[in-house]
XYZ file of C-alpha atoms in Angstrom:
387
model
C -0.057 0.068 -0.002
C 1.500 3.430 -1.066
C 1.578 5.917 1.779
C 1.753 9.616 1.135
C 3.589 11.942 3.090
C 4.247 15.632 3.159
C 7.885 15.209 4.015
C 10.585 14.936 1.523
C 14.087 13.485 2.366
C 17.064 14.783 0.436
C 20.283 12.812 0.570
C 23.292 14.983 0.087
C 25.533 13.954 -2.623
C 22.864 11.916 -4.360
C 21.174 14.692 -6.073
C 17.869 16.875 -5.844
C 14.810 15.879 -7.896
C 12.622 15.479 -5.141
C 9.454 17.778 -5.411
C 9.427 20.773 -3.157
C 6.918 20.493 -0.576
C 5.778 22.257 2.560
C 8.934 20.907 4.465
C 12.021 19.227 3.097
C 14.547 17.512 5.266
C 18.149 16.708 4.277
C 19.923 13.704 5.167
C 23.632 14.568 6.224
C 26.299 11.802 6.507
C 29.145 12.955 8.746
C 31.828 10.514 8.811
C 33.082 7.673 8.753
C 36.133 9.701 7.464
C 35.571 13.246 8.572
C 37.966 15.543 10.576
C 35.191 16.361 12.975
C 34.926 12.871 14.240
C 37.508 11.087 16.362
C 38.418 8.394 14.102
C 35.895 6.362 12.129
C 32.679 7.022 13.752
C 29.650 7.994 11.339
C 26.913 10.228 12.161
C 23.665 10.325 10.048
C 21.684 13.387 10.800
C 18.485 14.603 9.480
C 18.418 18.376 9.104
C 15.693 20.956 8.966
C 17.416 23.985 7.651
C 20.540 24.185 9.821
C 19.037 22.529 12.978
C 19.322 18.924 13.713
C 15.899 17.229 13.957
C 17.277 13.411 13.964
C 20.784 11.884 14.793
C 21.804 8.254 14.690
C 25.427 7.362 15.643
C 26.635 4.390 13.389
C 29.404 2.453 15.035
C 31.410 -0.641 14.179
C 33.903 0.581 11.502
C 36.675 -0.378 13.770
C 35.311 -3.693 15.313
C 38.165 -6.341 15.495
C 36.146 -9.001 17.328
C 38.251 -8.556 20.607
C 35.825 -10.452 22.716
C 36.276 -13.517 20.466
C 40.047 -13.206 20.547
C 39.665 -13.182 24.259
C 38.478 -16.684 24.227
C 41.544 -18.160 22.316
C 44.408 -16.369 24.417
C 45.528 -17.542 27.804
C 45.126 -15.345 30.679
C 48.588 -13.892 30.478
C 47.805 -12.917 26.716
C 44.651 -11.248 27.478
C 46.448 -8.213 28.556
C 47.933 -7.397 25.205
C 44.451 -7.373 23.634
C 42.717 -5.603 26.620
C 44.848 -2.682 26.551
C 44.292 -1.504 22.983
C 40.652 -0.503 22.680
C 40.942 2.879 24.481
C 44.565 3.582 23.244
C 44.607 6.596 25.494
C 44.036 4.400 28.762
C 46.101 1.299 27.940
C 47.019 0.787 31.762
C 43.773 1.301 33.066
C 42.374 -1.199 30.489
C 44.568 -3.962 31.753
C 43.784 -3.308 35.209
C 40.304 -4.513 34.770
C 41.566 -8.084 33.183
C 43.948 -8.722 35.900
C 41.605 -7.902 38.725
C 39.134 -10.109 37.236
C 41.392 -13.165 37.021
C 43.072 -12.626 40.300
C 39.421 -12.390 41.870
C 38.827 -15.875 40.314
C 41.963 -17.208 41.642
C 41.620 -15.826 45.106
C 44.886 -14.177 44.777
C 46.591 -11.441 47.050
C 48.473 -9.074 45.331
C 51.770 -7.873 47.162
C 51.177 -4.347 48.848
C 53.646 -2.620 46.831
C 52.226 -3.572 43.688
C 48.715 -2.529 44.798
C 50.045 1.078 45.367
C 52.138 1.028 42.326
C 49.193 0.127 40.209
C 47.234 2.922 41.710
C 49.834 5.359 40.870
C 50.184 4.301 37.352
C 46.407 4.504 37.040
C 46.297 8.027 37.981
C 49.304 9.039 35.732
C 47.569 7.207 32.770
C 44.271 9.037 33.801
C 46.203 12.563 33.547
C 47.641 11.473 30.155
C 44.333 10.762 28.986
C 42.650 14.049 29.889
C 45.530 16.235 28.762
C 44.978 14.524 25.269
C 41.522 15.933 25.203
C 42.210 19.197 27.026
C 44.361 20.065 24.075
C 42.339 18.431 21.182
C 38.971 19.864 22.076
C 39.738 23.440 22.220
C 41.426 22.678 18.761
C 38.106 21.522 17.374
C 36.180 24.892 18.183
C 39.072 26.853 16.807
C 41.813 27.427 19.337
C 45.100 25.907 18.276
C 47.734 26.793 20.730
C 46.437 24.708 23.906
C 47.308 21.322 22.219
C 51.007 22.447 22.208
C 50.809 23.141 26.011
C 48.996 19.894 26.612
C 51.411 17.712 24.815
C 54.332 19.209 26.537
C 52.762 17.976 29.932
C 51.909 14.741 28.297
C 55.522 14.155 27.378
C 56.707 14.947 30.689
C 54.563 11.978 32.183
C 55.063 9.676 28.979
C 58.910 9.782 29.782
C 58.026 8.646 33.385
C 55.467 5.938 32.025
C 58.078 4.870 29.254
C 60.739 4.468 31.697
C 58.827 1.990 33.987
C 57.150 -0.015 31.411
C 59.214 0.443 28.089
C 55.940 1.547 26.275
C 54.705 4.762 25.418
C 51.053 3.803 24.459
C 50.547 0.246 25.312
C 52.494 -0.428 28.600
C 52.012 -4.197 28.933
C 53.047 -3.717 32.468
C 50.326 -5.360 34.590
C 50.675 -9.224 35.292
C 48.261 -11.274 36.925
C 49.440 -11.338 40.547
C 51.049 -7.969 40.337
C 53.418 -6.064 37.998
C 56.092 -6.789 35.364
C 59.073 -5.833 37.371
C 60.391 -3.334 39.851
C 60.800 0.200 38.908
C 64.074 1.482 37.768
C 66.420 2.627 40.677
C 65.326 6.351 41.398
C 62.087 6.192 39.490
C 59.716 7.360 42.014
C 61.870 10.479 42.632
C 61.650 11.404 38.905
C 57.953 10.501 38.855
C 57.563 12.814 41.843
C 59.536 15.513 40.066
C 57.379 15.256 36.956
C 53.993 15.191 38.863
C 55.208 18.630 40.343
C 56.301 20.203 37.233
C 52.987 19.272 35.429
C 50.859 20.678 38.333
C 53.022 23.933 38.137
C 52.308 24.481 34.641
C 48.602 23.582 34.492
C 47.839 27.201 35.156
C 48.966 27.987 31.544
C 46.385 25.722 29.875
C 43.586 26.773 32.240
C 44.196 30.485 31.907
C 44.438 30.391 28.198
C 41.362 28.460 27.597
C 39.003 29.311 30.322
C 39.505 33.124 29.995
C 38.758 32.835 26.212
C 35.470 34.567 25.513
C 35.143 32.684 22.234
C 35.509 29.141 23.727
C 33.162 29.916 26.340
C 30.532 31.344 23.821
C 30.955 28.131 21.774
C 30.446 25.663 24.791
C 28.257 27.591 27.504
C 24.761 26.253 27.333
C 25.302 24.014 24.266
C 24.728 20.392 24.605
C 23.029 20.152 27.972
C 22.657 16.528 29.212
C 20.183 15.808 32.099
C 20.736 13.614 35.075
C 17.774 11.384 33.719
C 19.364 11.017 30.458
C 22.504 10.266 31.833
C 20.985 7.333 34.042
C 18.776 6.028 31.163
C 21.630 5.516 28.820
C 24.335 4.238 31.401
C 26.498 7.355 30.569
C 29.639 7.588 33.130
C 32.697 9.283 33.957
C 33.482 12.897 33.576
C 30.435 13.283 31.211
C 28.245 12.018 33.927
C 29.690 13.993 36.883
C 29.305 17.162 34.627
C 25.643 16.794 34.758
C 25.507 16.278 38.489
C 25.657 12.631 38.709
C 28.076 12.026 41.746
C 29.309 8.663 41.177
C 32.934 7.489 40.971
C 33.992 3.892 41.481
C 37.038 4.949 43.144
C 35.333 6.447 46.004
C 32.013 4.447 45.980
C 33.246 0.944 45.296
C 36.962 1.487 45.813
C 39.584 -1.069 44.327
C 43.245 -1.217 44.434
C 44.348 1.345 47.182
C 41.397 3.615 46.727
C 40.019 2.774 49.948
C 42.919 4.351 51.741
C 43.005 7.487 49.749
C 40.952 10.572 49.897
C 39.413 10.732 46.302
C 38.141 14.044 45.399
C 35.338 13.547 43.009
C 34.930 16.622 40.733
C 31.284 17.363 39.669
C 29.316 20.157 38.012
C 25.672 20.697 37.526
C 25.207 22.467 34.356
C 25.727 19.591 32.148
C 26.814 21.295 28.985
C 30.155 21.216 26.939
C 32.023 23.742 29.140
C 30.964 21.738 32.260
C 32.225 18.746 30.801
C 35.625 20.361 29.793
C 35.914 21.958 33.535
C 35.297 18.422 34.954
C 38.334 17.061 32.908
C 40.407 20.046 33.784
C 39.941 19.988 37.615
C 40.097 15.983 37.535
C 43.556 16.397 36.336
C 44.450 18.160 39.503
C 42.791 15.851 41.589
C 44.539 12.815 39.974
C 47.971 14.571 40.442
C 47.216 14.859 44.108
C 46.179 10.985 44.337
C 49.581 10.462 42.495
C 51.640 12.411 45.097
C 49.670 10.383 48.009
C 50.580 7.243 46.298
C 54.217 8.224 46.058
C 54.437 9.142 49.798
C 53.074 5.610 50.702
C 55.529 3.808 48.478
C 58.315 5.737 50.262
C 56.972 4.228 53.568
C 56.563 0.651 52.485
C 59.550 -1.771 53.099
C 61.101 -3.665 50.315
C 59.262 -6.498 49.034
C 57.766 -8.525 46.088
C 56.122 -6.769 43.137
C 54.283 -9.932 41.809
C 53.478 -13.447 42.703
C 54.918 -16.669 41.335
C 52.528 -18.185 38.696
C 52.426 -21.579 37.386
C 53.729 -22.362 33.877
C 50.226 -23.213 32.881
C 47.898 -20.660 34.513
C 44.019 -22.214 34.812
C 41.553 -20.506 36.384
C 38.853 -22.304 38.479
C 35.396 -22.861 36.946
C 32.934 -19.891 37.710
C 32.301 -16.492 36.753
C 33.025 -12.876 38.140
C 32.416 -9.250 37.109
C 35.068 -6.595 37.577
C 34.727 -2.911 36.867
C 36.943 -0.293 37.105
C 36.700 3.878 36.869
C 38.502 4.236 33.751
C 39.494 7.778 32.573
C 36.631 7.997 30.188
C 34.143 6.391 32.469
C 33.212 2.719 33.924
C 34.697 -0.269 32.287
C 33.295 -3.682 33.242
C 34.914 -7.030 32.568
C 32.533 -10.103 32.796
C 34.748 -13.262 33.012
C 33.459 -16.897 32.529
C 35.698 -19.757 33.147
C 35.191 -23.432 32.573
C 38.680 -24.388 34.335
C 40.686 -24.223 31.285
C 43.856 -22.080 30.627
C 41.590 -19.816 28.249
C 38.425 -17.898 29.193
C 35.162 -19.346 28.005
C 33.689 -15.886 27.700
C 35.303 -12.212 28.385
C 32.656 -9.656 28.010
C 33.748 -6.090 27.915
C 31.499 -3.078 28.760
C 33.504 -0.043 27.446
C 32.574 3.412 28.768
C 32.780 5.231 25.223
C 30.006 2.713 23.712
C 27.650 3.743 26.457
C 28.549 7.452 26.218
C 28.083 8.089 22.529
C 24.548 6.388 22.546
C 23.177 9.509 24.331
C 24.059 11.675 20.939
C 20.602 10.311 19.716
C 18.785 12.362 22.320
C 21.390 14.944 22.728
C 21.934 16.373 19.192
C 18.392 17.010 17.964
C 17.308 20.737 18.306
C 20.853 21.805 18.024
C 22.395 23.489 15.186
C 24.943 21.798 12.856
C 27.641 24.301 13.911
C 27.382 23.106 17.597
C 27.476 19.613 16.601
C 31.086 19.671 16.356
C 31.526 21.413 19.925
C 29.045 18.740 21.258
C 30.803 15.797 19.726
C 34.027 16.904 21.102
C 33.085 17.115 24.403
C 31.819 13.622 24.839
C 35.565 12.713 24.939
C 35.448 9.170 23.639
C 37.768 6.886 21.776
C 36.387 5.164 18.766
C 38.465 1.961 19.345
C 36.762 1.967 22.772
C 33.294 2.022 20.942
C 33.853 -0.559 18.598
C 36.054 -2.952 20.585
């Protein structure tokens, strides 16, 4: 049966030819290869003039089947896969896997390894946030901040590279602890790097937060309500910028967070500016936690950094769920074992996947020009979406 309608949809690039009626919508594809998207994310927008009336994020262009690959790797080899989906948070990605395996084994990790893991997790969080603190202003027209943020990133990258040997994919976690002892004098160099980065963060803050154009492009734009946050399972700095005061490090502590005073940064406005402010303040909070970890490590007596493992590591039959507060939000790891040396199932819940789904509700009603500012403020990594 033929159904008549008063709406004509015009697809850009295909050509006109549609009869002009009372209203005419345009379908516009942003991506999957587009400078305003972080990698190969595709947005299918329906426009009414310059205003977005419908938005659909289309994901999967970088899907590599990581969860199936988990099933044919032993528990030591899982780490090399798990640290790659969010390439800005590799150390944090590794943590969730080893925590799940250690819980299944009933394994207690040496205290020094617990504190060192916590320190490295916070340094990795700062590295992640500095990337977005530099790249987001670039998307709304400010070029200079990215040079400052990369200078600070390089300071911390040297510290991470010295201890792990890697700049992006660290591969420093092991089931039962960490790969090896830090180099001699590493903690002093780490403390010095943390102090220098903290001392120069004011340059980035002053440069961006005092910029009237940046504030005009972000204030009151892309507002997310707490109800939308909860409905879509949005987490991390994006959720806290809308007043959802939840952070696993404080509310469901793991590693050494139960012994630390975790300051959770929140805002209530829920707009692009609030999300950026949360990220900026979180850098200072994480640097404070890093200093606290270094202080605790200085007090601990010498001891092992890992546990001795059998040549073939088998996990008892059962299942568990471990979740961590990754830099971009909550990551969850559901591990099912049948007593073999490989997992029967390893399900990964990544922060970015849930966070971008809310774009379906967030973008409609906004101008196309504001879409770039909104998309950048969601702080996602496409690999973390597609896995």
